[in-house]
Protein backbone atom coordinates (compact mmCIF):
# COMPACT_ATOMS: atom_id res chain seq x y z
CA UNK A 1 0.00 0.00 0.00
CA UNK A 2 3.00 2.37 0.39
CA UNK A 3 6.77 2.56 0.52
CA UNK A 4 6.58 2.83 4.29
CA UNK A 5 4.47 -0.36 4.52
CA UNK A 6 6.98 -2.02 2.18
CA UNK A 7 9.82 -1.21 4.59
CA UNK A 8 7.76 -2.45 7.55
CA UNK A 9 7.07 -5.75 5.74
CA UNK A 10 10.77 -6.07 4.85
CA UNK A 11 11.82 -5.67 8.50
CA UNK A 12 9.17 -8.12 9.73
CA UNK A 13 10.02 -10.72 7.07
CA UNK A 14 13.67 -10.60 8.15
CA UNK A 15 12.68 -11.02 11.81
CA UNK A 16 14.01 -7.60 12.84
CA UNK A 17 12.41 -6.11 15.97
CA UNK A 18 12.93 -5.27 19.64
CA UNK A 19 16.55 -5.10 20.77
CA UNK A 20 17.89 -4.95 17.22
CA UNK A 21 19.74 -2.00 15.72
CA UNK A 22 19.15 -1.02 12.11
CA UNK A 23 21.65 1.29 10.45
CA UNK A 24 20.44 3.76 7.85
CA UNK A 25 21.74 7.01 6.43
CA UNK A 26 21.36 10.56 7.76
CA UNK A 27 20.02 11.85 4.40
CA UNK A 28 16.75 10.06 3.67
CA UNK A 29 13.02 10.63 3.92
CA UNK A 30 11.73 10.26 7.49
CA UNK A 31 9.72 7.13 6.52
CA UNK A 32 12.90 5.01 6.54
CA UNK A 33 13.43 5.81 10.22
CA UNK A 34 9.70 5.58 11.04
CA UNK A 35 9.56 2.00 9.74
CA UNK A 36 12.51 0.99 11.94
CA UNK A 37 10.89 2.57 15.02
CA UNK A 38 7.52 0.95 14.19
CA UNK A 39 9.26 -2.44 14.02
CA UNK A 40 10.44 -1.83 17.61
CA UNK A 41 14.08 -1.67 16.56
CA UNK A 42 16.56 1.16 17.16
CA UNK A 43 17.52 3.36 14.20
CA UNK A 44 21.17 4.36 13.88
CA UNK A 45 21.89 7.06 11.29
CA UNK A 46 25.34 7.24 9.71
CA UNK A 47 27.04 9.81 7.48
CA UNK A 48 26.66 10.13 3.74
CA UNK A 49 29.43 10.80 1.21
CA UNK A 50 29.59 12.45 -2.23
CA UNK A 51 27.05 9.90 -3.58
CA UNK A 52 24.59 11.59 -1.16
CA UNK A 53 24.12 8.07 0.22
CA UNK A 54 25.60 5.89 2.95
CA UNK A 55 29.35 6.23 3.51
CA UNK A 56 30.73 2.67 3.79
CA UNK A 57 33.39 3.79 6.32
CA UNK A 58 30.77 5.41 8.53
CA UNK A 59 28.67 2.24 8.24
CA UNK A 60 31.54 -0.02 9.35
CA UNK A 61 32.17 2.17 12.41
CA UNK A 62 28.50 1.99 13.50
CA UNK A 63 28.17 -1.83 13.46
CA UNK A 64 27.72 -3.37 16.93
CA UNK A 65 26.79 -6.85 18.17
CA UNK A 66 23.13 -5.67 18.12
CA UNK A 67 23.16 -4.63 14.45
CA UNK A 68 20.72 -6.86 12.60
CA UNK A 69 20.21 -4.93 9.38
CA UNK A 70 21.14 -2.00 7.18
CA UNK A 71 18.71 0.10 5.14
CA UNK A 72 20.59 1.81 2.35
CA UNK A 73 18.75 4.47 0.33
CA UNK A 74 19.29 5.61 -3.26
CA UNK A 75 18.47 9.28 -2.78
CA UNK A 76 17.47 11.35 -5.80
CA UNK A 77 17.88 8.23 -7.96
CA UNK A 78 21.64 8.07 -7.31
CA UNK A 79 22.83 4.53 -6.53
CA UNK A 80 24.50 4.02 -3.16
CA UNK A 81 27.93 2.30 -3.03
CA UNK A 82 26.32 -1.14 -3.21
CA UNK A 83 29.48 -3.10 -4.03
CA UNK A 84 31.18 -2.02 -0.78
CA UNK A 85 28.01 -1.91 1.35
CA UNK A 86 26.75 -5.37 0.35
CA UNK A 87 30.23 -6.80 1.05
CA UNK A 88 30.31 -5.17 4.52
CA UNK A 89 26.88 -6.68 5.29
CA UNK A 90 27.98 -10.15 4.16
CA UNK A 91 31.20 -9.90 6.22
CA UNK A 92 29.23 -9.01 9.36
CA UNK A 93 26.33 -11.38 8.64
CA UNK A 94 23.71 -8.61 8.69
CA UNK A 95 20.72 -8.12 6.40
CA UNK A 96 20.72 -5.50 3.66
CA UNK A 97 17.48 -3.75 2.72
CA UNK A 98 17.49 -1.26 -0.18
CA UNK A 99 15.00 1.56 0.17
CA UNK A 100 14.51 2.15 -3.57
CA UNK A 101 11.71 4.75 -3.22
CA UNK A 102 13.76 7.18 -5.35
CA UNK A 103 15.61 4.59 -7.43
CA UNK A 104 12.91 2.61 -9.23
CA UNK A 105 14.22 1.80 -12.74
CA UNK A 106 17.82 2.68 -11.89
CA UNK A 107 20.71 0.24 -11.85
CA UNK A 108 24.35 -0.07 -10.86
CA UNK A 109 26.79 -2.13 -12.98
CA UNK A 110 23.77 -3.42 -14.92
CA UNK A 111 22.03 -4.78 -11.82
CA UNK A 112 18.69 -3.10 -10.94
CA UNK A 113 18.53 -1.09 -7.73
CA UNK A 114 16.53 -3.00 -5.14
CA UNK A 115 17.96 -6.38 -6.19
CA UNK A 116 21.39 -6.11 -4.54
CA UNK A 117 20.26 -6.66 -0.96
CA UNK A 118 18.16 -9.32 0.80
CA UNK A 119 15.04 -7.22 0.27
CA UNK A 120 14.27 -4.21 -1.94
CA UNK A 121 11.42 -1.78 -1.28
CA UNK A 122 9.75 0.72 -3.63
CA UNK A 123 7.23 3.55 -3.26
CA UNK A 124 4.60 4.40 -5.85
CA UNK A 125 3.51 7.55 -4.04
CA UNK A 126 2.48 10.41 -6.39
CA UNK A 127 5.80 12.21 -5.85
CA UNK A 128 7.99 9.23 -6.84
CA UNK A 129 9.59 8.16 -10.15
CA UNK A 130 6.69 5.85 -10.95
CA UNK A 131 3.30 6.22 -9.29
CA UNK A 132 0.01 4.46 -8.66
CA UNK A 133 -1.23 7.42 -6.58
CA UNK A 134 -0.41 5.44 -3.43
CA UNK A 135 1.43 2.15 -3.46
CA UNK A 136 4.52 0.16 -2.73
CA UNK A 137 6.36 -3.02 -3.64
CA UNK A 138 8.74 -5.42 -1.93
CA UNK A 139 11.15 -7.74 -3.76
CA UNK A 140 12.93 -10.63 -2.07
CA UNK A 141 16.01 -12.74 -2.82
CA UNK A 142 14.88 -15.75 -0.81
CA UNK A 143 11.65 -17.70 -1.21
CA UNK A 144 11.55 -18.30 2.56
CA UNK A 145 11.75 -14.57 3.40
CA UNK A 146 9.18 -13.83 0.66
CA UNK A 147 6.73 -16.29 2.28
CA UNK A 148 7.19 -14.63 5.68
CA UNK A 149 6.67 -11.17 4.17
CA UNK A 150 3.58 -12.30 2.26
CA UNK A 151 2.02 -13.84 5.38
CA UNK A 152 2.92 -10.85 7.54
CA UNK A 153 1.31 -8.27 5.23
CA UNK A 154 -1.85 -10.39 4.80
CA UNK A 155 -2.72 -11.23 8.42
CA UNK A 156 -1.26 -14.72 8.11
CA UNK A 157 -3.80 -15.82 5.49
CA UNK A 158 -2.65 -18.87 3.63
CA UNK A 159 -4.09 -17.92 0.20
CA UNK A 160 -4.53 -21.58 -0.62
CA UNK A 161 -7.51 -22.08 -3.00
CA UNK A 162 -8.23 -25.44 -1.29
CA UNK A 163 -8.75 -23.74 2.07
CA UNK A 164 -11.92 -21.69 2.48
CA UNK A 165 -11.27 -18.11 3.50
CA UNK A 166 -14.77 -16.66 3.69
CA UNK A 167 -18.35 -17.67 3.05
CA UNK A 168 -21.40 -15.74 1.86
CA UNK A 169 -24.76 -17.54 2.30
CA UNK A 170 -26.26 -15.80 -0.80
CA UNK A 171 -23.51 -16.50 -3.28
CA UNK A 172 -22.19 -19.67 -1.71
CA UNK A 173 -18.58 -20.29 -1.00
CA UNK A 174 -16.09 -17.70 -2.06
CA UNK A 175 -12.52 -18.81 -2.40
CA UNK A 176 -9.90 -16.13 -2.26
C1 LIG B 1 8.70 8.32 -0.12
C2 LIG B 1 9.73 7.54 0.60
C3 LIG B 1 9.37 6.47 1.43
C4 LIG B 1 7.94 6.17 1.79
O1 LIG B 1 7.10 5.94 0.73
P1 LIG B 1 5.50 6.19 0.89
O2 LIG B 1 4.94 5.49 -0.30
O3 LIG B 1 5.31 7.68 0.86
O4 LIG B 1 5.10 5.59 2.18
C5 LIG B 1 10.36 5.73 2.02
N1 LIG B 1 11.66 6.03 1.81
C6 LIG B 1 12.04 7.04 1.02
C7 LIG B 1 13.50 7.30 0.82
C8 LIG B 1 11.10 7.85 0.40
O5 LIG B 1 11.50 8.88 -0.36
CSV table of N, CA, C and O in Angstrom, one decimal, residues 1-8 10 24-25 27-33 35 53 71-80 82 97-106 112-115 119-132 134-139:
chain,number,residue,atom,x,y,z
A,1,UNK,N,0.8,-1.2,0.0
A,1,UNK,CA,0.0,0.0,0.0
A,1,UNK,C,0.9,1.3,0.0
A,1,UNK,O,0.4,2.3,-0.4
A,2,UNK,N,2.1,1.2,0.4
A,2,UNK,CA,3.0,2.4,0.4
A,2,UNK,C,4.5,1.9,0.5
A,2,UNK,O,4.7,0.8,0.9
A,3,UNK,N,5.4,2.9,0.3
A,3,UNK,CA,6.8,2.6,0.5
A,3,UNK,C,7.1,2.3,2.0
A,3,UNK,O,8.0,1.5,2.3
A,4,UNK,N,6.4,3.0,2.9
A,4,UNK,CA,6.6,2.8,4.3
A,4,UNK,C,6.1,1.4,4.7
A,4,UNK,O,6.8,0.7,5.5
A,5,UNK,N,5.0,1.0,4.2
A,5,UNK,CA,4.5,-0.4,4.5
A,5,UNK,C,5.4,-1.4,4.0
A,5,UNK,O,5.7,-2.4,4.6
A,6,UNK,N,6.0,-1.1,2.8
A,6,UNK,CA,7.0,-2.0,2.2
A,6,UNK,C,8.2,-2.2,3.1
A,6,UNK,O,8.7,-3.3,3.3
A,7,UNK,N,8.7,-1.1,3.7
A,7,UNK,CA,9.8,-1.2,4.6
A,7,UNK,C,9.5,-2.0,5.8
A,7,UNK,O,10.2,-2.8,6.3
A,8,UNK,N,8.2,-1.8,6.3
A,8,UNK,CA,7.8,-2.4,7.6
A,8,UNK,C,7.7,-4.0,7.3
A,8,UNK,O,8.0,-4.8,8.1
A,10,UNK,N,9.4,-5.6,5.0
A,10,UNK,CA,10.8,-6.1,4.9
A,10,UNK,C,11.4,-6.4,6.2
A,10,UNK,O,12.0,-7.5,6.4
A,24,UNK,N,20.8,3.1,9.1
A,24,UNK,CA,20.4,3.8,7.9
A,24,UNK,C,21.2,5.0,7.7
A,24,UNK,O,22.2,5.3,8.5
A,25,UNK,N,20.9,5.8,6.7
A,25,UNK,CA,21.7,7.0,6.4
A,25,UNK,C,21.1,8.3,6.9
A,25,UNK,O,19.8,8.4,7.0
A,27,UNK,N,20.8,11.2,5.4
A,27,UNK,CA,20.0,11.9,4.4
A,27,UNK,C,19.1,10.8,3.8
A,27,UNK,O,19.5,10.0,3.0
A,28,UNK,N,17.8,10.9,4.2
A,28,UNK,CA,16.7,10.1,3.7
A,28,UNK,C,15.4,10.7,4.0
A,28,UNK,O,15.4,11.8,4.6
A,29,UNK,N,14.3,10.2,3.5
A,29,UNK,CA,13.0,10.6,3.9
A,29,UNK,C,12.7,10.0,5.3
A,29,UNK,O,13.1,8.9,5.5
A,30,UNK,N,12.0,10.7,6.1
A,30,UNK,CA,11.7,10.3,7.5
A,30,UNK,C,11.1,8.9,7.6
A,30,UNK,O,11.2,8.2,8.6
A,31,UNK,N,10.4,8.4,6.5
A,31,UNK,CA,9.7,7.1,6.5
A,31,UNK,C,10.7,6.0,6.8
A,31,UNK,O,10.3,5.0,7.4
A,32,UNK,N,11.9,6.1,6.3
A,32,UNK,CA,12.9,5.0,6.5
A,32,UNK,C,13.1,4.8,8.0
A,32,UNK,O,13.1,3.6,8.5
A,33,UNK,N,13.2,5.9,8.8
A,33,UNK,CA,13.4,5.8,10.2
A,33,UNK,C,12.1,5.4,10.9
A,33,UNK,O,12.1,4.6,11.9
A,35,UNK,N,9.8,3.4,9.9
A,35,UNK,CA,9.6,2.0,9.7
A,35,UNK,C,10.4,1.2,10.8
A,35,UNK,O,9.9,0.2,11.3
A,53,UNK,N,24.6,9.3,-0.4
A,53,UNK,CA,24.1,8.1,0.2
A,53,UNK,C,25.1,7.5,1.2
A,53,UNK,O,26.2,8.1,1.4
A,71,UNK,N,19.6,-0.4,6.2
A,71,UNK,CA,18.7,0.1,5.1
A,71,UNK,C,19.5,1.2,4.4
A,71,UNK,O,19.7,2.3,4.9
A,72,UNK,N,19.9,0.8,3.2
A,72,UNK,CA,20.6,1.8,2.4
A,72,UNK,C,19.5,2.5,1.5
A,72,UNK,O,18.5,1.8,1.1
A,73,UNK,N,19.7,3.7,1.1
A,73,UNK,CA,18.7,4.5,0.3
A,73,UNK,C,19.4,5.0,-0.9
A,73,UNK,O,20.6,5.3,-0.9
A,74,UNK,N,18.7,5.1,-2.0
A,74,UNK,CA,19.3,5.6,-3.3
A,74,UNK,C,18.6,7.0,-3.5
A,74,UNK,O,17.7,7.1,-4.3
A,75,UNK,N,19.1,8.0,-2.8
A,75,UNK,CA,18.5,9.3,-2.8
A,75,UNK,C,18.6,9.9,-4.1
A,75,UNK,O,19.6,9.9,-4.8
A,76,UNK,N,17.5,10.6,-4.6
A,76,UNK,CA,17.5,11.4,-5.8
A,76,UNK,C,17.8,10.5,-7.0
A,76,UNK,O,18.2,11.0,-8.0
A,77,UNK,N,17.6,9.2,-6.9
A,77,UNK,CA,17.9,8.2,-8.0
A,77,UNK,C,19.3,7.9,-8.1
A,77,UNK,O,19.7,7.2,-9.1
A,78,UNK,N,20.2,8.4,-7.2
A,78,UNK,CA,21.6,8.1,-7.3
A,78,UNK,C,21.9,6.8,-6.6
A,78,UNK,O,21.7,6.7,-5.4
A,79,UNK,N,22.5,5.8,-7.2
A,79,UNK,CA,22.8,4.5,-6.5
A,79,UNK,C,23.8,4.7,-5.4
A,79,UNK,O,24.8,5.5,-5.5
A,80,UNK,N,23.6,4.0,-4.3
A,80,UNK,CA,24.5,4.0,-3.2
A,80,UNK,C,25.7,3.1,-3.6
A,80,UNK,O,25.6,2.4,-4.6
A,82,UNK,N,26.9,0.2,-3.5
A,82,UNK,CA,26.3,-1.1,-3.2
A,82,UNK,C,27.4,-2.2,-3.2
A,82,UNK,O,27.3,-3.2,-2.5
A,97,UNK,N,18.7,-4.2,3.3
A,97,UNK,CA,17.5,-3.7,2.7
A,97,UNK,C,17.8,-2.5,1.9
A,97,UNK,O,18.5,-1.6,2.3
A,98,UNK,N,17.3,-2.5,0.7
A,98,UNK,CA,17.5,-1.3,-0.2
A,98,UNK,C,16.2,-0.5,-0.3
A,98,UNK,O,15.2,-1.0,-0.8
A,99,UNK,N,16.2,0.7,0.3
A,99,UNK,CA,15.0,1.6,0.2
A,99,UNK,C,15.1,2.2,-1.2
A,99,UNK,O,15.9,3.2,-1.4
A,100,UNK,N,14.4,1.7,-2.2
A,100,UNK,CA,14.5,2.2,-3.6
A,100,UNK,C,13.4,3.1,-4.0
A,100,UNK,O,13.0,3.2,-5.1
A,101,UNK,N,12.8,3.8,-3.0
A,101,UNK,CA,11.7,4.7,-3.2
A,101,UNK,C,12.1,5.8,-4.3
A,101,UNK,O,11.2,6.2,-5.1
A,102,UNK,N,13.3,6.2,-4.4
A,102,UNK,CA,13.8,7.2,-5.3
A,102,UNK,C,14.5,6.5,-6.5
A,102,UNK,O,14.9,7.2,-7.5
A,103,UNK,N,14.7,5.2,-6.5
A,103,UNK,CA,15.6,4.6,-7.4
A,103,UNK,C,15.0,3.6,-8.4
A,103,UNK,O,15.7,2.9,-9.1
A,104,UNK,N,13.6,3.6,-8.4
A,104,UNK,CA,12.9,2.6,-9.2
A,104,UNK,C,13.3,2.8,-10.7
A,104,UNK,O,13.2,3.9,-11.3
A,105,UNK,N,13.8,1.7,-11.3
A,105,UNK,CA,14.2,1.8,-12.7
A,105,UNK,C,15.7,2.1,-12.9
A,105,UNK,O,16.2,1.9,-14.0
A,106,UNK,N,16.4,2.5,-11.8
A,106,UNK,CA,17.8,2.7,-11.9
A,106,UNK,C,18.6,1.4,-11.7
A,106,UNK,O,18.0,0.4,-11.3
A,112,UNK,N,19.7,-4.1,-11.4
A,112,UNK,CA,18.7,-3.1,-10.9
A,112,UNK,C,18.8,-2.8,-9.5
A,112,UNK,O,19.1,-3.7,-8.6
A,113,UNK,N,18.6,-1.5,-9.1
A,113,UNK,CA,18.5,-1.1,-7.7
A,113,UNK,C,17.3,-1.8,-7.1
A,113,UNK,O,16.3,-1.9,-7.7
A,114,UNK,N,17.6,-2.3,-5.9
A,114,UNK,CA,16.5,-3.0,-5.1
A,114,UNK,C,16.8,-4.5,-5.2
A,114,UNK,O,16.1,-5.3,-4.5
A,115,UNK,N,17.7,-4.9,-6.1
A,115,UNK,CA,18.0,-6.4,-6.2
A,115,UNK,C,19.4,-6.8,-5.7
A,115,UNK,O,19.8,-7.9,-5.9
A,119,UNK,N,16.4,-7.7,0.6
A,119,UNK,CA,15.0,-7.2,0.3
A,119,UNK,C,15.2,-5.8,-0.3
A,119,UNK,O,16.0,-5.0,0.1
A,120,UNK,N,14.3,-5.5,-1.3
A,120,UNK,CA,14.3,-4.2,-1.9
A,120,UNK,C,12.9,-3.7,-1.8
A,120,UNK,O,11.9,-4.4,-2.0
A,121,UNK,N,12.7,-2.4,-1.4
A,121,UNK,CA,11.4,-1.8,-1.3
A,121,UNK,C,11.3,-0.6,-2.2
A,121,UNK,O,12.3,0.1,-2.5
A,122,UNK,N,10.0,-0.4,-2.7
A,122,UNK,CA,9.7,0.7,-3.6
A,122,UNK,C,8.5,1.5,-3.1
A,122,UNK,O,7.7,0.9,-2.4
A,123,UNK,N,8.4,2.7,-3.6
A,123,UNK,CA,7.2,3.5,-3.3
A,123,UNK,C,6.6,4.0,-4.6
A,123,UNK,O,7.3,4.4,-5.5
A,124,UNK,N,5.3,3.9,-4.7
A,124,UNK,CA,4.6,4.4,-5.8
A,124,UNK,C,3.7,5.6,-5.5
A,124,UNK,O,2.6,5.8,-6.0
A,125,UNK,N,4.1,6.3,-4.5
A,125,UNK,CA,3.5,7.6,-4.0
A,125,UNK,C,3.5,8.5,-5.2
A,125,UNK,O,4.3,8.4,-6.1
A,126,UNK,N,2.6,9.5,-5.2
A,126,UNK,CA,2.5,10.4,-6.4
A,126,UNK,C,3.7,11.2,-6.7
A,126,UNK,O,3.9,11.7,-7.8
A,127,UNK,N,4.6,11.4,-5.7
A,127,UNK,CA,5.8,12.2,-5.9
A,127,UNK,C,7.0,11.4,-6.3
A,127,UNK,O,8.1,11.9,-6.5
A,128,UNK,N,6.8,10.1,-6.5
A,128,UNK,CA,8.0,9.2,-6.8
A,128,UNK,C,8.2,9.0,-8.3
A,128,UNK,O,7.3,9.4,-9.1
A,129,UNK,N,9.2,8.4,-8.7
A,129,UNK,CA,9.6,8.2,-10.1
A,129,UNK,C,8.4,7.5,-10.9
A,129,UNK,O,8.2,7.9,-12.1
A,130,UNK,N,7.8,6.5,-10.3
A,130,UNK,CA,6.7,5.9,-11.0
A,130,UNK,C,5.6,5.8,-9.9
A,130,UNK,O,5.9,5.5,-8.7
A,131,UNK,N,4.3,6.1,-10.3
A,131,UNK,CA,3.3,6.2,-9.3
A,131,UNK,C,2.0,5.4,-9.6
A,131,UNK,O,1.7,5.2,-10.8
A,132,UNK,N,1.4,5.0,-8.5
A,132,UNK,CA,0.0,4.5,-8.7
A,132,UNK,C,-0.9,5.3,-7.8
A,132,UNK,O,-2.0,4.9,-7.4
A,134,UNK,N,-1.0,6.0,-4.7
A,134,UNK,CA,-0.4,5.4,-3.4
A,134,UNK,C,0.0,4.0,-3.7
A,134,UNK,O,-0.8,3.3,-4.4
A,135,UNK,N,1.1,3.5,-3.2
A,135,UNK,CA,1.4,2.1,-3.5
A,135,UNK,C,2.9,1.9,-3.1
A,135,UNK,O,3.7,2.8,-2.9
A,136,UNK,N,3.2,0.6,-3.0
A,136,UNK,CA,4.5,0.2,-2.7
A,136,UNK,C,4.8,-1.2,-3.2
A,136,UNK,O,3.8,-1.9,-3.7
A,137,UNK,N,6.0,-1.7,-3.2
A,137,UNK,CA,6.4,-3.0,-3.6
A,137,UNK,C,7.6,-3.5,-2.8
A,137,UNK,O,8.4,-2.7,-2.4
A,138,UNK,N,7.6,-4.8,-2.6
A,138,UNK,CA,8.7,-5.4,-1.9
A,138,UNK,C,9.3,-6.6,-2.8
A,138,UNK,O,8.5,-7.4,-3.3
A,139,UNK,N,10.6,-6.6,-3.0
A,139,UNK,CA,11.1,-7.7,-3.8
A,139,UNK,C,12.1,-8.5,-2.8
A,139,UNK,O,12.8,-7.8,-2.0
